[in-house]
PDB file of C-alpha atoms in Angstrom:
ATOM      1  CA  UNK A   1     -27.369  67.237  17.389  1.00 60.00           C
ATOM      2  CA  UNK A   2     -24.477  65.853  19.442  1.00 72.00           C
ATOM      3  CA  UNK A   3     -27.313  63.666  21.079  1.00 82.00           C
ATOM      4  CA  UNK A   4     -27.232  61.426  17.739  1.00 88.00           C
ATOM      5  CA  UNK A   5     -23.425  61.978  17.591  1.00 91.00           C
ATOM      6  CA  UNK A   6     -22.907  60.306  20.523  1.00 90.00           C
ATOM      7  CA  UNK A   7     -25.201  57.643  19.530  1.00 91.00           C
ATOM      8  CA  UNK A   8     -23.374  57.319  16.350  1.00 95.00           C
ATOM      9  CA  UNK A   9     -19.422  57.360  18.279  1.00 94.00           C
ATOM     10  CA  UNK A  10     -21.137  54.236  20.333  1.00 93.00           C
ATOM     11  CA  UNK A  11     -22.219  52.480  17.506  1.00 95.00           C
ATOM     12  CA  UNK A  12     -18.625  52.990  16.244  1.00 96.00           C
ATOM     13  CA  UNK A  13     -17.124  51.358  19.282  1.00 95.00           C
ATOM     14  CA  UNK A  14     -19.409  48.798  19.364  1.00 95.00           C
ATOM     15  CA  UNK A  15     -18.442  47.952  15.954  1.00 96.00           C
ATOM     16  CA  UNK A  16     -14.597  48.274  16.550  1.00 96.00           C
ATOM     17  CA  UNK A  17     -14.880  46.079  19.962  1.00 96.00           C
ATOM     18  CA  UNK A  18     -16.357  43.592  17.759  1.00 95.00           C
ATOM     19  CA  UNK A  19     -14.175  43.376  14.905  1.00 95.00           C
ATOM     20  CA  UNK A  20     -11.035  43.687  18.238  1.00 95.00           C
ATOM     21  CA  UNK A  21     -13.169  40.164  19.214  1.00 95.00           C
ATOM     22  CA  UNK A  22     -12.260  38.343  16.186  1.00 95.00           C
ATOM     23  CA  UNK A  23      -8.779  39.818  16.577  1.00 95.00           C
ATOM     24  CA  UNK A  24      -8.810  37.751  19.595  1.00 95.00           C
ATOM     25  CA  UNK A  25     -10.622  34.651  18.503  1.00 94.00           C
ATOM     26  CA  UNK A  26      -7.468  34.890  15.924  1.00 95.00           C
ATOM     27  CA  UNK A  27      -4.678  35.558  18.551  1.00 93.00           C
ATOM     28  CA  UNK A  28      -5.977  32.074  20.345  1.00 93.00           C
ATOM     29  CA  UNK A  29      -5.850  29.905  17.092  1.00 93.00           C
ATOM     30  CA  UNK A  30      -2.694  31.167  16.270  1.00 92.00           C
ATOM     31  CA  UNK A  31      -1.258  30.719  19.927  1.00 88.00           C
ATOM     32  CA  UNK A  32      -2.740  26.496  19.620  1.00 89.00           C
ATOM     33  CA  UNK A  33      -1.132  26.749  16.495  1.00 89.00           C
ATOM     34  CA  UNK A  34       2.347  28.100  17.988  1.00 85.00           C
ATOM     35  CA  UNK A  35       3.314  30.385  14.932  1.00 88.00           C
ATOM     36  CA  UNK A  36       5.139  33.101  16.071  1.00 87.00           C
ATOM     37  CA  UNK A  37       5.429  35.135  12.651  1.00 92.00           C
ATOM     38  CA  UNK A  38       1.120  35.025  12.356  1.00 92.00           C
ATOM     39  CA  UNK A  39       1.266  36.395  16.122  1.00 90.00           C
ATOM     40  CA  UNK A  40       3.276  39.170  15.337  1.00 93.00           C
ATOM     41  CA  UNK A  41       1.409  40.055  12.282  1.00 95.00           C
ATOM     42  CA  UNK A  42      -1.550  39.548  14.358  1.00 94.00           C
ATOM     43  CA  UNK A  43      -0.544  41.687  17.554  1.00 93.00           C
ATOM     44  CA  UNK A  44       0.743  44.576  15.066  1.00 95.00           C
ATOM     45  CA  UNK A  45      -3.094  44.337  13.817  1.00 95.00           C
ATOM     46  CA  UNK A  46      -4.626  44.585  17.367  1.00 94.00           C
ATOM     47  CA  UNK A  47      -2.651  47.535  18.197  1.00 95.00           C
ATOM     48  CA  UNK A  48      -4.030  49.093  15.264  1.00 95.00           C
ATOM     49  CA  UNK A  49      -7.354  48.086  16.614  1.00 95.00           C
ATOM     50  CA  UNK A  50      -6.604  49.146  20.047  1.00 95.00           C
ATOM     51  CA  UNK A  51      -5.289  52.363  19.042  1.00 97.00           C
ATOM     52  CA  UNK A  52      -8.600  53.155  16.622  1.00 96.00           C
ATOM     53  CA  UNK A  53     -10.641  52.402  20.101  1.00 96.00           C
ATOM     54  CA  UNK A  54      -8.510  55.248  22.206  1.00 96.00           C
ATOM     55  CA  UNK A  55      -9.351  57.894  19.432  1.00 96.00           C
ATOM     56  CA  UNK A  56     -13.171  57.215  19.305  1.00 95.00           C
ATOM     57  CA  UNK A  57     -13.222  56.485  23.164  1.00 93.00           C
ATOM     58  CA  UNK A  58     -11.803  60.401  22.958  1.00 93.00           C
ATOM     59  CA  UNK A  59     -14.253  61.826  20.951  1.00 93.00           C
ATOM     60  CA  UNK A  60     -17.345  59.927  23.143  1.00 90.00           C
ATOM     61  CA  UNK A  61     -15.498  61.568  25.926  1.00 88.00           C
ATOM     62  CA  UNK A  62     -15.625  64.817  24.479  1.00 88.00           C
ATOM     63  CA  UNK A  63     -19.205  64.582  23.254  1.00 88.00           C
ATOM     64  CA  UNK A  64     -20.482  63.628  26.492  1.00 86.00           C
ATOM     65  CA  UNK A  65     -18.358  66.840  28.384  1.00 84.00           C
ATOM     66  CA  UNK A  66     -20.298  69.283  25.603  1.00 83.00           C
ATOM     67  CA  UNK A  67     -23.615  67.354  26.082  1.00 81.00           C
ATOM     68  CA  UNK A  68     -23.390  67.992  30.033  1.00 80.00           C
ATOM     69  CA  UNK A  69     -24.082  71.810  30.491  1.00 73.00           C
ATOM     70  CA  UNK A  70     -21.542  71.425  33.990  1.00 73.00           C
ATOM     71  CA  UNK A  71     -18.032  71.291  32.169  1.00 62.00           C
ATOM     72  CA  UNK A  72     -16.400  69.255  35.186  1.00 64.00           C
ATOM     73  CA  UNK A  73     -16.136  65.875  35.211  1.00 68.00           C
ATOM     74  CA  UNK A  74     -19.012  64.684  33.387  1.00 72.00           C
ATOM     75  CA  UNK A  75     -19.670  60.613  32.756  1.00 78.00           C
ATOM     76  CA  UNK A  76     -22.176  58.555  31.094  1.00 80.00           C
ATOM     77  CA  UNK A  77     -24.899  58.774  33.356  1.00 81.00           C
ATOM     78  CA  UNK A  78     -24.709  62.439  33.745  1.00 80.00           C
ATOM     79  CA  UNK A  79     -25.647  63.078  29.797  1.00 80.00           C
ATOM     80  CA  UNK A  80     -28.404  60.486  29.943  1.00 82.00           C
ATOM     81  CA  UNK A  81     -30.430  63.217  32.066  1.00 81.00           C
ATOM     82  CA  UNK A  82     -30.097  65.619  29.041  1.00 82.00           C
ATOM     83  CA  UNK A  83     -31.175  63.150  26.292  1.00 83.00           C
ATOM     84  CA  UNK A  84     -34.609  62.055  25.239  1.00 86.00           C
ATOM     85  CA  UNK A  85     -35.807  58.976  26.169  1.00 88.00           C
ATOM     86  CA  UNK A  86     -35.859  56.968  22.935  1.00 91.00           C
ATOM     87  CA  UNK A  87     -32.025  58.313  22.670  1.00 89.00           C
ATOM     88  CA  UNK A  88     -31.431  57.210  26.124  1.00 88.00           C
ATOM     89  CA  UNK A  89     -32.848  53.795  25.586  1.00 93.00           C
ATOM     90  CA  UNK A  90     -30.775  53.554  22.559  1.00 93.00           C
ATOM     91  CA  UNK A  91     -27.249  54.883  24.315  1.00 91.00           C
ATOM     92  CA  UNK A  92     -28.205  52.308  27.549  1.00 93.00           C
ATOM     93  CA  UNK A  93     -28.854  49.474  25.057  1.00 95.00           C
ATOM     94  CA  UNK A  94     -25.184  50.558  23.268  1.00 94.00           C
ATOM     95  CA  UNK A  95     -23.930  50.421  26.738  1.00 93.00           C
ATOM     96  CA  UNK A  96     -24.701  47.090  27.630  1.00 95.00           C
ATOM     97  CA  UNK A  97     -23.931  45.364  24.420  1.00 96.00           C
ATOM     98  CA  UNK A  98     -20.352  47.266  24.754  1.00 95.00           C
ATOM     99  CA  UNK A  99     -20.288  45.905  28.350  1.00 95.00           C
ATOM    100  CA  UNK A 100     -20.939  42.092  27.216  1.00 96.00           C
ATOM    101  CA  UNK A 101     -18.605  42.092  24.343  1.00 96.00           C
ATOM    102  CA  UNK A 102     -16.000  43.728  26.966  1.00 95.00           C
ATOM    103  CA  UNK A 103     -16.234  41.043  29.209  1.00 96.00           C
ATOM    104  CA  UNK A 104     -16.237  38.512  26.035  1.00 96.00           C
ATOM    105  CA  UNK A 105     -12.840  40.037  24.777  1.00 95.00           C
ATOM    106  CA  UNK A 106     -11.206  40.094  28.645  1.00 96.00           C
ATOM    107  CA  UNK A 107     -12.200  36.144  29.327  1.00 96.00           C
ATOM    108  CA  UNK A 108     -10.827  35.560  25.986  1.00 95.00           C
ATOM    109  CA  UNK A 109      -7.300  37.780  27.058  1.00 93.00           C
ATOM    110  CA  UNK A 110      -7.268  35.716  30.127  1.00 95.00           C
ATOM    111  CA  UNK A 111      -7.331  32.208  27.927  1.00 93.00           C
ATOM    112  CA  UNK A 112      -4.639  33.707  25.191  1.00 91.00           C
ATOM    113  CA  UNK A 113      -2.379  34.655  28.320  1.00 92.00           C
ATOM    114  CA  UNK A 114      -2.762  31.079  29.958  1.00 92.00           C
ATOM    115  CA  UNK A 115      -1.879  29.703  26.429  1.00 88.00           C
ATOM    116  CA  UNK A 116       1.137  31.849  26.433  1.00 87.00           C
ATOM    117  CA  UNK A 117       2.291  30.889  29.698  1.00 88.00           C
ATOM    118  CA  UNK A 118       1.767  27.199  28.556  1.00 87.00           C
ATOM    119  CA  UNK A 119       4.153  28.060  25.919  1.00 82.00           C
ATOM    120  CA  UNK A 120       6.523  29.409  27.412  1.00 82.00           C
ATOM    121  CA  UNK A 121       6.728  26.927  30.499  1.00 84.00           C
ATOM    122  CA  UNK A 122       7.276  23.996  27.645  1.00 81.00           C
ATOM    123  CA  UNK A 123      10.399  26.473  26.028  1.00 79.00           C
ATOM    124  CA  UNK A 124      11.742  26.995  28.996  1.00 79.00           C
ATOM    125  CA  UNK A 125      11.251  22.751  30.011  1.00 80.00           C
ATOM    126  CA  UNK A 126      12.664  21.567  26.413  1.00 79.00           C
ATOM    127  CA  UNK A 127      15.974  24.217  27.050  1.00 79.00           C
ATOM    128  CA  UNK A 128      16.459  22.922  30.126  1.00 79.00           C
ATOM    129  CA  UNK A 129      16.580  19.286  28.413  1.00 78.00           C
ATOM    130  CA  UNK A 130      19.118  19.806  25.963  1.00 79.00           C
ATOM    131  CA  UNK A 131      21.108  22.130  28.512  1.00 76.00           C
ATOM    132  CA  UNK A 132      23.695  19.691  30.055  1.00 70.00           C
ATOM    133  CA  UNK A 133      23.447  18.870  33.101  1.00 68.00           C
ATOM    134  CA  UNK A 134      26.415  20.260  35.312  1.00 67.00           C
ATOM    135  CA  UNK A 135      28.395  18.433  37.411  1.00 63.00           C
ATOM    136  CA  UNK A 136      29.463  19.017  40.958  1.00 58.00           C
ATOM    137  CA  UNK A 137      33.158  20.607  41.333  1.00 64.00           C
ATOM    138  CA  UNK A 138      33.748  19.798  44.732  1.00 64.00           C
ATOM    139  CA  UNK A 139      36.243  17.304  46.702  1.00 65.00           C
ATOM    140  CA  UNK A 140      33.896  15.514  48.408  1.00 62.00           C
ATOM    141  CA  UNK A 141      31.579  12.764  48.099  1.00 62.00           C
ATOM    142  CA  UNK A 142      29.114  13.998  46.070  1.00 62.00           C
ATOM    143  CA  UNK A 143      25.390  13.603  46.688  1.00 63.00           C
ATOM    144  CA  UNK A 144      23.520  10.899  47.422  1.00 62.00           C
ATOM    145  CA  UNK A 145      26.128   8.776  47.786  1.00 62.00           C
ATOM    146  CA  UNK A 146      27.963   7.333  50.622  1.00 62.00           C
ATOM    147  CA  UNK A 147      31.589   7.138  51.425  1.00 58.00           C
ATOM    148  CA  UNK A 148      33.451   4.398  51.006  1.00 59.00           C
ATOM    149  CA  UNK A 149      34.175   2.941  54.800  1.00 57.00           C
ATOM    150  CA  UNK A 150      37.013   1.426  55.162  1.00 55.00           C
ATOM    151  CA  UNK A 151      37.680  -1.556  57.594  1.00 58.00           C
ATOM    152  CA  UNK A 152      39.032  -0.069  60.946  1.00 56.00           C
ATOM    153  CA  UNK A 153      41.701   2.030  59.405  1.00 56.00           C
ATOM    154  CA  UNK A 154      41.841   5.331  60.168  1.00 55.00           C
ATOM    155  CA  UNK A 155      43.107   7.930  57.530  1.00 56.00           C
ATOM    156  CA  UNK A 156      46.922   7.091  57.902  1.00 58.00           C
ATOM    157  CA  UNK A 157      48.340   3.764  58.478  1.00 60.00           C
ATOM    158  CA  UNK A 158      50.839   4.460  61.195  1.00 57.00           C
ATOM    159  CA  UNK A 159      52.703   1.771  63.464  1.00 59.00           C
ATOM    160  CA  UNK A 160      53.182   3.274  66.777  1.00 53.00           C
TER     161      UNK A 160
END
């Protein structure tokens, strides 16, 4: 019955989104934190998670094109008219709780990259206070200040 298949696929993804949440939850601890080793462990871990997502998403992909009898391009909503209701029910109530934890994980992706930015802007601000500072190489007066005037001379003291 690929109708309970499919069911089963979404349940998978549903599961896998949630355990890619707590990935997340992680990622923003560890970014407050600012250890760089536990982030790399950490992103090497969501790729794994990420990657575990694609080959599922596949297979509901898949399921869905033999569920549809038309093998063009067939989406979500067009297997829901070949399903029976209490499967349909179940797949739309899959589909929103995918949807919600979705939009949990990308507001949570949108904090972790402010946080990184944060980071970054303070490396970049605590290099540029140890850098010394570099000073001008010109002839002339250098900023900010005047020149020194002097009293009615000119450049060359000359008796004509």
């Amino acid at each position: 019955m690929p109708n309970r298949e499919l069911i089963q696929t979404m349940n998978a993804l549903l599961q896998l989104h949630d355990s890619l949440w707590s990935v997340t939850e992680k990622k923003t601890e560890i970014l407050q934190k600012g250890d760089t080793e536990a982030l790399q462990q950490l992103l090497k871990e969501e790729d794994k998670h990420v990657r575990a997502i694609e080959k599922v998403e596949r297979k509901r992909q898949q399921l869905v094109r033999d569920l549809v009898p038309e093998h063009g391009t067939s989406s979500f909503d067009d297997c829901l008219a070949y399903v029976s209701i209490a499967d349909k029910e179940k797949m739309l109530a899959i589909r929103e709780q995918l949807a919600g934890k979705l939009l949990q994980i990308k507001e949570r992706n949108v904090l972790n990259q402010e946080l990184l930015n944060q980071s970054l802007h303070f490396v970049h601000l605590s290099m540029n206070m140890l850098r010394p500072k570099e000073e001008a190489t010109t002839y002339g007066p250098q900023k900010g200040k005047k020149p020194q005037q002097q009293n009615g001379q000119g450049f060359f003291q000359a008796k004509v």
